[in-house]
């Protein structure tokens, strides 16, 4: 279980999040939503242990994240960042294999399976710097999955995704989030994704944390969110309607009203 | 950034290393044989057999002296300096996440040379300790590396442009410092300083090779053990942390070890540039960018290049000797320009 108690995040002198107490449960996929500058990526960096919070704590299995050794944390949680610039000509398989640098040797079977899960098997043998932005993102997703592949035991693995669909075409946006959700269910994992698309968050995530005005404005399923809250956060109205393909709500932005 | 590889299929490391070692032994043997006095390679082998196993015909007294006191320490120094500079270049390129980093270009070598110059002119008494010069050069190199690293890094992101510009500034500063010391120094000190700025293996003797060589071996072994971490590090500092590596600790370790390897090399051979740039680049084209492969292979190729270059420097204009630093810059500088042209602007 991953929890935060009275979390305060600060950038420079400005508090961007005050007194956030959040709980992330195994088997659940959570979206982090919010307008630009609301602190979504900062929250993710704090949940990953990369940045210390200004005050409050992040607890993993009841232990403050700051007490975890980086190497122990790496066996338990993986992070996929927005940009992973890499100037050296590693192949796609080598990049995914770097996700397993906590093992004595990367395991080829894991690499093949994770590339398959990220729909990146066709990229095998390509040199990473020659890939397009979206292709790189799929390889990075496979690398994050490969990092957690050796994890066994009762504790939930943790997958943190920072705008994982930013450079993907619509088809791959759905493929990636679908894969992330299947993986979350299968491994009873805790998955947290920063997303901009409310529909993707609604269809694929069990619940959404909406950051607005230095606080957590919502942290349940988007099916129940008052649309006025979305208007407050994003400045435009969202029309909610039932999805033709899914039991979850869909949202249509209506800038005029 | 330059990411073409020469070969679509990467060659196996073990056969490349094997071939490299054979070539290194052959070039070392030929380099030992050539010079103002030629000694037949067969004679060298039987003399080595006599020393090592008590079998084989010893050489005449004069040849034996040349072999033991002049040629062998010089070959040993070429191997040590060549592999240390190539390995430090590879590690710095990993640390800066860019194939354009080189101990000479970013000012590590000139920082080391400046500290060595300061010791020669201001504290000549210290020179009786053969470890003093390598240690001073280490301190100078360390200071320069830390400066360049901190200057070219903002919020965890390294700018290659700033790295090269900071290197220019540090090289200029160190050059001015060495100039000042040459102005202050007497004739003897001036000659020693010239040796540093041009680069030469001519001072090789067992007394200078062994202490500096010891430092180089320690630094190289420790750097090799960081290879896998460097692979992860080139993904970016944030990714490295997510994969369980503390970026700050790794940066400090690599900076200190590179400064030690380069400082010890500079202390005994002066400024030898571009080796750390050219050698890893060629290795990457053949073996791919994995640091374990590039680091070990670069050491072997660096040793070969310096042994060959040094025997050319010794024999090309007999009885005079061309400074090896000049020779390598003549080859290395055009190579660097070619590399810059090939690199898309996004990389810099």
Short mmCIF file of N, CA and C in Angstrom, two decimals, chain A residues 45 48-50 70-71 73-74 77 79 81 83-91 94-95 98-101 103-106 127 129-130 140 143 147 162, chain B residues 1-5 10 90 93-94 96-99 228 230-232 234-246 284 287-291 293:
data_model
loop_
_atom_site.label_atom_id
_atom_site.label_comp_id
_atom_site.label_asym_id
_atom_site.label_seq_id
_atom_site.Cartn_x
_atom_site.Cartn_y
_atom_site.Cartn_z
N UNK A 45 6.81 12.75 -8.99
CA UNK A 45 8.22 12.68 -8.59
C UNK A 45 8.35 12.45 -7.09
N UNK A 48 7.50 8.85 -6.36
CA UNK A 48 8.56 7.92 -6.78
C UNK A 48 9.75 7.96 -5.83
N UNK A 49 9.77 8.96 -4.93
CA UNK A 49 10.90 9.07 -4.00
C UNK A 49 12.02 9.93 -4.56
N UNK A 50 11.82 10.44 -5.79
CA UNK A 50 12.88 11.22 -6.40
C UNK A 50 13.03 12.58 -5.73
N UNK A 70 17.67 3.30 -2.58
CA UNK A 70 17.30 3.40 -4.00
C UNK A 70 17.24 2.04 -4.69
N UNK A 71 18.17 1.15 -4.35
CA UNK A 71 18.22 -0.14 -5.03
C UNK A 71 17.00 -1.00 -4.66
N UNK A 73 14.11 0.15 -3.70
CA UNK A 73 12.97 0.82 -4.32
C UNK A 73 12.87 0.44 -5.81
N UNK A 74 14.04 0.31 -6.45
CA UNK A 74 14.05 0.02 -7.89
C UNK A 74 13.48 -1.37 -8.19
N UNK A 77 9.34 -0.48 -7.62
CA UNK A 77 8.56 0.47 -8.41
C UNK A 77 9.35 0.96 -9.63
N UNK A 79 9.38 3.81 -13.01
CA UNK A 79 8.90 5.13 -13.40
C UNK A 79 9.11 5.29 -14.90
N UNK A 81 9.16 8.28 -17.56
CA UNK A 81 9.14 9.73 -17.62
C UNK A 81 8.66 10.21 -18.98
N UNK A 83 10.17 12.42 -21.00
CA UNK A 83 11.24 12.45 -21.99
C UNK A 83 12.39 11.61 -21.48
N UNK A 84 12.87 10.73 -22.31
CA UNK A 84 14.08 10.01 -21.97
C UNK A 84 15.06 10.18 -23.11
N UNK A 85 15.83 11.29 -23.07
CA UNK A 85 16.78 11.52 -24.15
C UNK A 85 17.94 10.54 -24.02
N UNK A 86 18.36 9.98 -25.11
CA UNK A 86 19.45 9.01 -25.06
C UNK A 86 20.25 9.21 -26.33
N UNK A 87 21.49 9.68 -26.18
CA UNK A 87 22.30 10.01 -27.35
C UNK A 87 23.12 8.86 -27.88
N UNK A 88 23.18 7.76 -27.12
CA UNK A 88 24.03 6.66 -27.55
C UNK A 88 23.19 5.61 -28.29
N UNK A 89 23.82 4.96 -29.24
CA UNK A 89 23.08 4.10 -30.16
C UNK A 89 22.80 2.71 -29.58
N UNK A 90 22.06 2.69 -28.46
CA UNK A 90 21.62 1.40 -27.92
C UNK A 90 20.49 0.86 -28.79
N UNK A 91 20.39 -0.46 -28.90
CA UNK A 91 19.25 -1.03 -29.61
C UNK A 91 18.04 -1.02 -28.68
N UNK A 94 18.35 -3.47 -25.92
CA UNK A 94 19.31 -3.05 -24.88
C UNK A 94 18.68 -2.03 -23.94
N UNK A 95 17.89 -1.11 -24.50
CA UNK A 95 17.23 -0.10 -23.65
C UNK A 95 16.26 -0.79 -22.69
N UNK A 98 18.08 -2.42 -19.92
CA UNK A 98 18.58 -1.52 -18.88
C UNK A 98 17.59 -1.44 -17.72
N UNK A 99 16.31 -1.73 -18.00
CA UNK A 99 15.31 -1.78 -16.92
C UNK A 99 15.62 -2.87 -15.92
N UNK A 100 16.43 -3.83 -16.33
CA UNK A 100 16.75 -4.94 -15.41
C UNK A 100 18.18 -4.84 -14.92
N UNK A 101 18.70 -3.64 -14.81
CA UNK A 101 20.08 -3.50 -14.35
C UNK A 101 20.23 -3.85 -12.88
N UNK A 103 19.35 -6.73 -11.88
CA UNK A 103 19.65 -8.16 -11.95
C UNK A 103 21.09 -8.33 -12.42
N UNK A 104 21.71 -9.51 -12.14
CA UNK A 104 23.07 -9.73 -12.67
C UNK A 104 23.10 -9.64 -14.20
N UNK A 105 22.07 -10.20 -14.86
CA UNK A 105 21.97 -10.10 -16.32
C UNK A 105 20.52 -9.87 -16.70
N UNK A 106 20.26 -9.03 -17.72
CA UNK A 106 18.88 -8.89 -18.18
C UNK A 106 18.36 -10.22 -18.74
N UNK A 127 17.77 1.00 -33.68
CA UNK A 127 18.57 1.80 -32.75
C UNK A 127 17.68 2.86 -32.13
N UNK A 129 17.99 5.91 -30.80
CA UNK A 129 17.93 7.33 -31.23
C UNK A 129 17.27 7.53 -32.58
N UNK A 130 17.08 6.49 -33.38
CA UNK A 130 16.46 6.66 -34.69
C UNK A 130 14.94 6.51 -34.63
N UNK A 140 10.04 2.88 -23.80
CA UNK A 140 10.21 3.24 -22.39
C UNK A 140 9.17 2.54 -21.51
N UNK A 143 10.35 -0.83 -21.01
CA UNK A 143 11.46 -0.83 -20.05
C UNK A 143 10.94 -0.78 -18.62
N UNK A 147 11.43 -3.67 -15.73
CA UNK A 147 12.02 -3.42 -14.41
C UNK A 147 11.26 -4.17 -13.33
N UNK A 162 4.38 9.12 -16.28
CA UNK A 162 4.21 10.56 -16.42
C UNK A 162 3.84 10.88 -17.86
N UNK B 1 23.17 13.72 -33.07
CA UNK B 1 24.23 12.94 -32.42
C UNK B 1 24.66 11.80 -33.34
N UNK B 2 25.87 11.40 -33.20
CA UNK B 2 26.37 10.37 -34.10
C UNK B 2 25.90 9.00 -33.65
N UNK B 3 24.89 8.47 -34.34
CA UNK B 3 24.49 7.14 -33.90
C UNK B 3 24.48 6.11 -35.01
N UNK B 4 25.16 6.37 -36.08
CA UNK B 4 25.31 5.28 -37.02
C UNK B 4 26.30 4.28 -36.44
N UNK B 5 26.09 3.05 -36.74
CA UNK B 5 27.14 2.10 -36.40
C UNK B 5 27.72 1.62 -37.70
N UNK B 10 26.59 -6.41 -34.35
CA UNK B 10 27.75 -6.10 -33.52
C UNK B 10 28.64 -7.32 -33.36
N UNK B 90 36.03 7.41 -22.31
CA UNK B 90 34.77 6.67 -22.37
C UNK B 90 33.89 7.00 -21.17
N UNK B 93 32.48 10.49 -21.33
CA UNK B 93 31.40 10.57 -22.31
C UNK B 93 30.10 10.00 -21.73
N UNK B 94 30.21 8.95 -20.93
CA UNK B 94 29.03 8.41 -20.26
C UNK B 94 28.49 9.41 -19.25
N UNK B 96 28.85 12.69 -19.15
CA UNK B 96 28.26 13.86 -19.80
C UNK B 96 27.18 13.44 -20.80
N UNK B 97 26.94 12.17 -20.93
CA UNK B 97 25.94 11.63 -21.84
C UNK B 97 26.13 12.14 -23.25
N UNK B 98 27.38 12.27 -23.64
CA UNK B 98 27.64 12.77 -24.97
C UNK B 98 28.98 12.28 -25.48
N UNK B 99 29.01 11.81 -26.73
CA UNK B 99 30.26 11.25 -27.26
C UNK B 99 31.31 12.29 -27.59
N UNK B 228 28.20 -0.88 -15.85
CA UNK B 228 26.75 -1.08 -15.99
C UNK B 228 25.99 0.12 -15.47
N UNK B 230 26.98 3.16 -15.59
CA UNK B 230 27.07 4.22 -16.60
C UNK B 230 26.07 3.99 -17.72
N UNK B 231 25.83 2.73 -18.08
CA UNK B 231 24.80 2.44 -19.09
C UNK B 231 23.46 3.00 -18.65
N UNK B 232 23.11 2.79 -17.39
CA UNK B 232 21.83 3.29 -16.87
C UNK B 232 21.87 4.81 -16.80
N UNK B 234 23.31 6.99 -18.69
CA UNK B 234 23.13 7.73 -19.94
C UNK B 234 21.65 7.86 -20.31
N UNK B 235 20.77 7.11 -19.66
CA UNK B 235 19.32 7.30 -19.87
C UNK B 235 18.86 8.65 -19.33
N UNK B 236 19.61 9.22 -18.39
CA UNK B 236 19.22 10.47 -17.73
C UNK B 236 19.26 10.28 -16.23
N UNK B 237 19.49 11.38 -15.49
CA UNK B 237 19.65 11.26 -14.05
C UNK B 237 18.38 10.78 -13.36
N UNK B 238 17.20 11.26 -13.86
CA UNK B 238 15.95 10.86 -13.21
C UNK B 238 15.67 9.38 -13.46
N UNK B 239 15.91 8.93 -14.71
CA UNK B 239 15.72 7.51 -15.00
C UNK B 239 16.69 6.66 -14.18
N UNK B 240 17.92 7.15 -14.03
CA UNK B 240 18.91 6.40 -13.27
C UNK B 240 18.44 6.24 -11.82
N UNK B 241 17.88 7.31 -11.25
CA UNK B 241 17.38 7.19 -9.88
C UNK B 241 16.26 6.18 -9.82
N UNK B 242 15.33 6.24 -10.79
CA UNK B 242 14.21 5.29 -10.79
C UNK B 242 14.71 3.85 -10.90
N UNK B 243 15.89 3.67 -11.50
CA UNK B 243 16.44 2.33 -11.64
C UNK B 243 17.38 1.97 -10.49
N UNK B 244 17.39 2.77 -9.45
CA UNK B 244 18.09 2.38 -8.23
C UNK B 244 19.51 2.89 -8.12
N UNK B 245 19.89 3.85 -8.97
CA UNK B 245 21.26 4.37 -8.90
C UNK B 245 21.22 5.80 -8.40
N UNK B 246 22.07 6.12 -7.44
CA UNK B 246 22.14 7.49 -6.95
C UNK B 246 23.01 8.29 -7.92
N UNK B 284 32.83 2.18 -30.39
CA UNK B 284 31.36 2.18 -30.39
C UNK B 284 30.80 1.82 -31.76
N UNK B 287 31.37 -2.10 -31.77
CA UNK B 287 30.84 -2.97 -30.71
C UNK B 287 29.54 -2.47 -30.10
N UNK B 288 29.04 -1.29 -30.51
CA UNK B 288 27.84 -0.75 -29.88
C UNK B 288 28.20 0.02 -28.63
N UNK B 289 27.22 0.72 -28.00
CA UNK B 289 27.55 1.69 -26.95
C UNK B 289 27.63 1.13 -25.52
N UNK B 290 27.35 -0.16 -25.31
CA UNK B 290 27.36 -0.69 -23.95
C UNK B 290 28.72 -0.45 -23.28
N UNK B 291 28.69 0.16 -22.08
CA UNK B 291 29.95 0.61 -21.49
C UNK B 291 30.91 -0.53 -21.16
N UNK B 293 31.47 -3.15 -22.84
CA UNK B 293 32.19 -3.47 -24.07
C UNK B 293 33.11 -2.32 -24.47
#
